[in-house]
Amino acid sequence: MRRVHGPRPWLIVLAAVSLSGWLALLLGGIGAVAPALCVSGTLPLTPLLTSFELALLFNAPAKLASGWALMWAAMMLPLIAASLRHVRDRSLARRRTAAMLLFATGHAAVWIIAGMVLQLVALSALWAVPAPRAWFTGAVLLALLWQVSPLKQWSLNRCHRRPQLAAFGWRADRDALCFGLGNAIACVGACWALMLVMLLAGPAEPLAMIAVALFAFAERLDTPAALAWRWRGGGKALRLIGAAARDIGSYLLVVTNARISRVSRSSSVLIE
């Protein structure tokens, strides 16, 4: 008899942590990631340097780090599921949990640092020139340019890299950690422009965060491709959605025809 496997426990944990991150961000306020980007509008007479110092006070490094840790848990854990599976499959049973935690730690550390840098860039831009709509438009244009660039594809290709990992001793720990660091650097390269759009979205930041997360997940489904200037992202996801829609449509058509046939037979019996 063929054994049917249920959901793997580590995937359930991954989904639970990601969902907890989303709940913390959305219910606790998205300001956990960008708490003071809109303060400039309330201090029109405050000197630039003083305003910037106040912004840094409201955006203390510890607060920013915790906010980006939540962001990483919510948005990035679904993206690294395949990489975590690679770490798990290449590790001895007794070392799997430690190896996966080392990978995740390295990945999170890179994203927290990168997020704080992006936060500082967005904050500096808005305090230097308080024109949120102009900065948001510029960020969208920059993201579109980056999306079609060969460097974007290079970063995405690196996200799919699956290196050899040592199985024993400190080398196994080193390889798992370095894999997490390298994967995160590639992930930052692929997503930094999208994150900048999210940070400059103002009141629409919750919607922007959800949109960025969905788009990043969709484009990660595509396989590595040659470097070229072209649009990329979401092709495979759209094909999967289209196939699912066709299957659902076919199922509904069959069910509807079956019901019509039963009604017709019942009507015929009553007439007779």
CSV table of C-alpha atoms in Angstrom, one decimal:
chain,number,residue,atom,x,y,z
A,1,MET,CA,0.0,0.0,0.0
A,2,ARG,CA,1.4,3.4,-0.9
A,3,ARG,CA,2.0,5.7,2.0
A,4,VAL,CA,0.3,9.1,1.9
A,5,HIS,CA,2.4,11.8,3.5
A,6,GLY,CA,0.7,14.7,5.2
A,7,PRO,CA,2.0,18.2,5.6
A,8,ARG,CA,5.6,18.3,6.8
A,9,PRO,CA,5.9,19.8,10.3
A,10,TRP,CA,8.6,22.3,9.3
A,11,LEU,CA,6.3,23.7,6.6
A,12,ILE,CA,3.5,24.1,9.1
A,13,VAL,CA,5.9,25.9,11.5
A,14,LEU,CA,7.1,28.1,8.5
A,15,ALA,CA,3.5,29.0,7.6
A,16,ALA,CA,2.6,29.7,11.3
A,17,VAL,CA,5.5,32.0,11.8
A,18,SER,CA,4.8,33.9,8.5
A,19,LEU,CA,1.1,34.2,9.4
A,20,SER,CA,2.1,35.5,12.9
A,21,GLY,CA,4.3,38.1,11.3
A,22,TRP,CA,1.5,39.3,9.0
A,23,LEU,CA,-0.9,39.5,12.0
A,24,ALA,CA,1.6,41.5,14.0
A,25,LEU,CA,2.3,43.9,11.2
A,26,LEU,CA,-1.3,44.4,10.0
A,27,LEU,CA,-3.1,44.3,13.4
A,28,GLY,CA,-0.3,46.0,15.4
A,29,GLY,CA,0.1,48.7,12.8
A,30,ILE,CA,2.3,48.7,9.7
A,31,GLY,CA,4.3,51.5,11.4
A,32,ALA,CA,6.4,48.8,13.0
A,33,VAL,CA,8.4,48.9,9.8
A,34,ALA,CA,8.1,52.6,8.8
A,35,PRO,CA,6.9,54.4,12.0
A,36,ALA,CA,7.8,58.0,11.2
A,37,LEU,CA,8.0,58.6,7.5
A,38,CYS,CA,5.0,61.0,7.5
A,39,VAL,CA,6.1,63.1,10.4
A,40,SER,CA,7.6,65.8,8.2
A,41,GLY,CA,4.3,67.1,7.2
A,42,THR,CA,3.5,68.0,10.8
A,43,LEU,CA,6.7,70.0,11.5
A,44,PRO,CA,6.8,72.5,8.6
A,45,LEU,CA,8.8,75.1,10.6
A,46,THR,CA,11.3,72.7,12.2
A,47,PRO,CA,14.8,73.1,10.8
A,48,LEU,CA,15.9,70.2,8.6
A,49,LEU,CA,18.6,68.9,10.9
A,50,THR,CA,16.3,69.0,13.9
A,51,SER,CA,13.6,67.2,12.0
A,52,PHE,CA,16.0,64.6,10.9
A,53,GLU,CA,17.2,64.1,14.4
A,54,LEU,CA,13.6,63.7,15.6
A,55,ALA,CA,12.9,61.2,12.8
A,56,LEU,CA,15.9,59.1,13.9
A,57,LEU,CA,14.6,59.3,17.5
A,58,PHE,CA,11.2,58.0,16.5
A,59,ASN,CA,12.9,55.4,14.3
A,60,ALA,CA,15.4,54.1,16.9
A,61,PRO,CA,17.6,51.3,15.5
A,62,ALA,CA,16.1,48.7,17.9
A,63,LYS,CA,12.6,49.6,16.8
A,64,LEU,CA,13.6,49.5,13.2
A,65,ALA,CA,15.3,46.1,13.6
A,66,SER,CA,12.3,44.6,15.3
A,67,GLY,CA,10.0,45.9,12.6
A,68,TRP,CA,12.1,44.5,9.8
A,69,ALA,CA,12.4,41.2,11.7
A,70,LEU,CA,8.6,41.0,11.5
A,71,MET,CA,8.7,42.0,7.9
A,72,TRP,CA,11.2,39.3,7.1
A,73,ALA,CA,9.0,36.7,8.9
A,74,ALA,CA,5.9,37.7,7.1
A,75,MET,CA,7.2,38.3,3.6
A,76,MET,CA,10.4,36.4,3.2
A,77,LEU,CA,9.7,33.0,4.9
A,78,PRO,CA,7.4,31.9,2.0
A,79,LEU,CA,10.2,32.9,-0.5
A,80,ILE,CA,12.9,30.7,1.2
A,81,ALA,CA,10.8,27.6,1.7
A,82,ALA,CA,12.6,25.9,-1.3
A,83,SER,CA,16.0,26.9,0.0
A,84,LEU,CA,15.2,25.7,3.5
A,85,ARG,CA,14.1,22.3,2.0
A,86,HIS,CA,17.5,22.1,0.3
A,87,VAL,CA,19.2,22.7,3.6
A,88,ARG,CA,17.0,20.1,5.3
A,89,ASP,CA,17.5,17.5,2.5
A,90,ARG,CA,21.3,18.0,2.6
A,91,SER,CA,21.7,17.8,6.3
A,92,LEU,CA,21.9,14.8,8.6
A,93,ALA,CA,18.7,14.1,10.6
A,94,ARG,CA,20.3,15.2,13.9
A,95,ARG,CA,21.6,18.4,12.4
A,96,ARG,CA,18.6,19.5,10.3
A,97,THR,CA,17.0,21.9,12.8
A,98,ALA,CA,20.3,23.6,13.6
A,99,ALA,CA,21.2,23.9,9.9
A,100,MET,CA,17.8,25.4,9.0
A,101,LEU,CA,18.0,27.8,11.9
A,102,LEU,CA,21.5,28.9,10.9
A,103,PHE,CA,20.3,29.5,7.3
A,104,ALA,CA,17.3,31.5,8.5
A,105,THR,CA,19.4,33.5,11.0
A,106,GLY,CA,21.9,34.5,8.2
A,107,HIS,CA,19.0,35.4,5.8
A,108,ALA,CA,17.2,37.5,8.4
A,109,ALA,CA,20.3,39.3,9.5
A,110,VAL,CA,21.0,40.5,5.9
A,111,TRP,CA,17.4,41.6,5.4
A,112,ILE,CA,17.3,43.5,8.7
A,113,ILE,CA,20.4,45.4,7.8
A,114,ALA,CA,19.3,46.1,4.2
A,115,GLY,CA,15.8,47.1,5.4
A,116,MET,CA,17.3,49.6,7.9
A,117,VAL,CA,19.4,51.1,5.0
A,118,LEU,CA,16.4,51.3,2.8
A,119,GLN,CA,14.5,52.9,5.6
A,120,LEU,CA,17.3,55.5,6.1
A,121,VAL,CA,17.2,56.3,2.3
A,122,ALA,CA,13.5,56.8,2.3
A,123,LEU,CA,13.6,58.8,5.4
A,124,SER,CA,16.4,61.0,4.2
A,125,ALA,CA,14.6,61.6,0.9
A,126,LEU,CA,11.4,62.7,2.5
A,127,TRP,CA,13.1,65.0,5.0
A,128,ALA,CA,15.3,66.6,2.3
A,129,VAL,CA,12.4,67.2,-0.1
A,130,PRO,CA,9.0,66.7,1.5
A,131,ALA,CA,7.2,65.6,-1.6
A,132,PRO,CA,5.8,62.1,-0.9
A,133,ARG,CA,3.9,61.7,-4.2
A,134,ALA,CA,6.9,62.7,-6.2
A,135,TRP,CA,9.2,60.3,-4.4
A,136,PHE,CA,6.7,57.5,-4.7
A,137,THR,CA,6.3,58.0,-8.4
A,138,GLY,CA,10.1,58.1,-8.7
A,139,ALA,CA,10.4,54.8,-6.8
A,140,VAL,CA,7.8,53.2,-9.0
A,141,LEU,CA,9.7,54.2,-12.1
A,142,LEU,CA,12.9,53.0,-10.6
A,143,ALA,CA,11.3,49.7,-9.7
A,144,LEU,CA,10.0,49.2,-13.3
A,145,LEU,CA,13.5,50.0,-14.7
A,146,TRP,CA,15.1,47.5,-12.3
A,147,GLN,CA,12.4,44.9,-13.1
A,148,VAL,CA,13.4,44.8,-16.8
A,149,SER,CA,17.2,45.0,-16.2
A,150,PRO,CA,19.6,42.0,-16.6
A,151,LEU,CA,20.8,42.6,-13.0
A,152,LYS,CA,17.4,41.8,-11.7
A,153,GLN,CA,17.5,38.5,-13.6
A,154,TRP,CA,21.0,37.8,-12.3
A,155,SER,CA,19.7,38.3,-8.7
A,156,LEU,CA,16.7,36.0,-9.3
A,157,ASN,CA,19.0,33.4,-10.8
A,158,ARG,CA,21.1,33.5,-7.7
A,159,CYS,CA,18.0,33.1,-5.5
A,160,HIS,CA,17.6,29.7,-7.2
A,161,ARG,CA,21.2,28.6,-6.5
A,162,ARG,CA,21.5,25.4,-4.5
A,163,PRO,CA,25.1,24.9,-3.3
A,164,GLN,CA,26.8,21.8,-1.9
A,165,LEU,CA,26.6,21.7,1.9
A,166,ALA,CA,29.0,19.9,4.2
A,167,ALA,CA,27.4,17.2,6.3
A,168,PHE,CA,29.7,17.2,9.4
A,169,GLY,CA,31.1,19.5,12.0
A,170,TRP,CA,31.7,23.2,11.9
A,171,ARG,CA,31.9,23.1,8.1
A,172,ALA,CA,28.2,22.1,8.0
A,173,ASP,CA,27.3,25.0,10.2
A,174,ARG,CA,29.4,27.4,8.2
A,175,ASP,CA,27.9,26.2,4.9
A,176,ALA,CA,24.3,26.6,6.2
A,177,LEU,CA,25.0,30.1,7.5
A,178,CYS,CA,26.9,31.2,4.4
A,179,PHE,CA,24.1,29.8,2.2
A,180,GLY,CA,21.6,31.9,4.2
A,181,LEU,CA,23.7,35.0,3.8
A,182,GLY,CA,24.3,34.6,0.1
A,183,ASN,CA,20.7,33.8,-0.6
A,184,ALA,CA,19.6,36.9,1.3
A,185,ILE,CA,22.0,39.1,-0.6
A,186,ALA,CA,20.5,37.8,-3.9
A,187,CYS,CA,17.0,38.3,-2.5
A,188,VAL,CA,17.8,41.9,-1.6
A,189,GLY,CA,19.2,42.4,-5.1
A,190,ALA,CA,15.9,41.2,-6.5
A,191,CYS,CA,13.6,43.0,-4.1
A,192,TRP,CA,15.2,46.2,-3.0
A,193,ALA,CA,13.4,48.5,-5.5
A,194,LEU,CA,10.0,46.9,-4.6
A,195,MET,CA,10.7,47.5,-0.9
A,196,LEU,CA,11.5,51.1,-1.6
A,197,VAL,CA,8.2,51.5,-3.3
A,198,MET,CA,6.5,50.0,-0.3
A,199,LEU,CA,8.3,52.3,2.1
A,200,LEU,CA,7.3,55.4,0.1
A,201,ALA,CA,3.6,54.3,-0.3
A,202,GLY,CA,2.5,56.4,2.7
A,203,PRO,CA,-1.0,55.5,3.9
A,204,ALA,CA,-1.2,52.7,1.3
A,205,GLU,CA,1.7,50.9,2.7
A,206,PRO,CA,-0.3,47.9,4.0
A,207,LEU,CA,-1.7,47.3,0.6
A,208,ALA,CA,1.7,47.9,-1.0
A,209,MET,CA,3.3,45.4,1.4
A,210,ILE,CA,0.8,42.7,0.4
A,211,ALA,CA,1.2,43.5,-3.3
A,212,VAL,CA,5.0,43.3,-3.0
A,213,ALA,CA,4.8,40.0,-1.1
A,214,LEU,CA,2.5,38.4,-3.7
A,215,PHE,CA,4.5,39.7,-6.7
A,216,ALA,CA,7.8,38.6,-5.2
A,217,PHE,CA,6.4,35.1,-4.5
A,218,ALA,CA,5.0,34.9,-8.0
A,219,GLU,CA,8.2,35.9,-9.7
A,220,ARG,CA,10.2,33.4,-7.6
A,221,LEU,CA,8.2,30.6,-9.2
A,222,ASP,CA,9.8,31.3,-12.5
A,223,THR,CA,12.9,29.3,-13.4
A,224,PRO,CA,16.3,30.9,-14.0
A,225,ALA,CA,16.7,32.6,-17.3
A,226,ALA,CA,19.2,34.2,-19.6
A,227,LEU,CA,20.3,37.8,-18.7
A,228,ALA,CA,18.4,40.3,-20.9
A,229,TRP,CA,16.5,43.5,-21.0
A,230,ARG,CA,12.9,42.2,-20.7
A,231,TRP,CA,9.9,42.2,-18.4
A,232,ARG,CA,9.9,39.4,-15.9
A,233,GLY,CA,7.8,38.2,-13.0
A,234,GLY,CA,4.7,36.3,-12.6
A,235,GLY,CA,4.6,34.3,-15.8
A,236,LYS,CA,4.4,30.9,-14.3
A,237,ALA,CA,2.0,32.1,-11.6
A,238,LEU,CA,-0.4,33.5,-14.2
A,239,ARG,CA,-0.2,30.2,-16.1
A,240,LEU,CA,-1.0,28.2,-12.9
A,241,ILE,CA,-3.9,30.6,-12.1
A,242,GLY,CA,-5.2,30.2,-15.7
A,243,ALA,CA,-5.0,26.4,-15.5
A,244,ALA,CA,-6.7,26.4,-12.1
A,245,ALA,CA,-9.5,28.7,-13.5
A,246,ARG,CA,-10.0,26.3,-16.5
A,247,ASP,CA,-10.2,23.3,-14.2
A,248,ILE,CA,-12.7,25.0,-11.9
A,249,GLY,CA,-14.7,26.2,-14.9
A,250,SER,CA,-14.8,22.6,-16.3
A,251,TYR,CA,-15.8,21.2,-13.0
A,252,LEU,CA,-18.7,23.8,-12.6
A,253,LEU,CA,-19.8,23.0,-16.1
A,254,VAL,CA,-20.0,19.3,-15.5
A,255,VAL,CA,-21.8,19.8,-12.2
A,256,THR,CA,-24.3,22.2,-13.8
A,257,ASN,CA,-25.0,19.8,-16.7
A,258,ALA,CA,-25.5,17.0,-14.3
A,259,ARG,CA,-28.0,19.0,-12.3
A,260,ILE,CA,-29.9,20.0,-15.5
A,261,SER,CA,-30.0,16.4,-16.5
A,262,ARG,CA,-31.5,15.4,-13.1
A,263,VAL,CA,-34.1,18.1,-13.3
A,264,SER,CA,-35.0,17.1,-16.8
A,265,ARG,CA,-35.5,13.5,-15.8
A,266,SER,CA,-37.6,14.5,-12.8
A,267,SER,CA,-39.8,16.7,-15.0
A,268,SER,CA,-40.2,13.8,-17.5
A,269,VAL,CA,-41.3,11.5,-14.7
A,270,LEU,CA,-43.9,14.0,-13.3
A,271,ILE,CA,-45.3,14.6,-16.8
A,272,GLU,CA,-45.7,10.9,-17.4
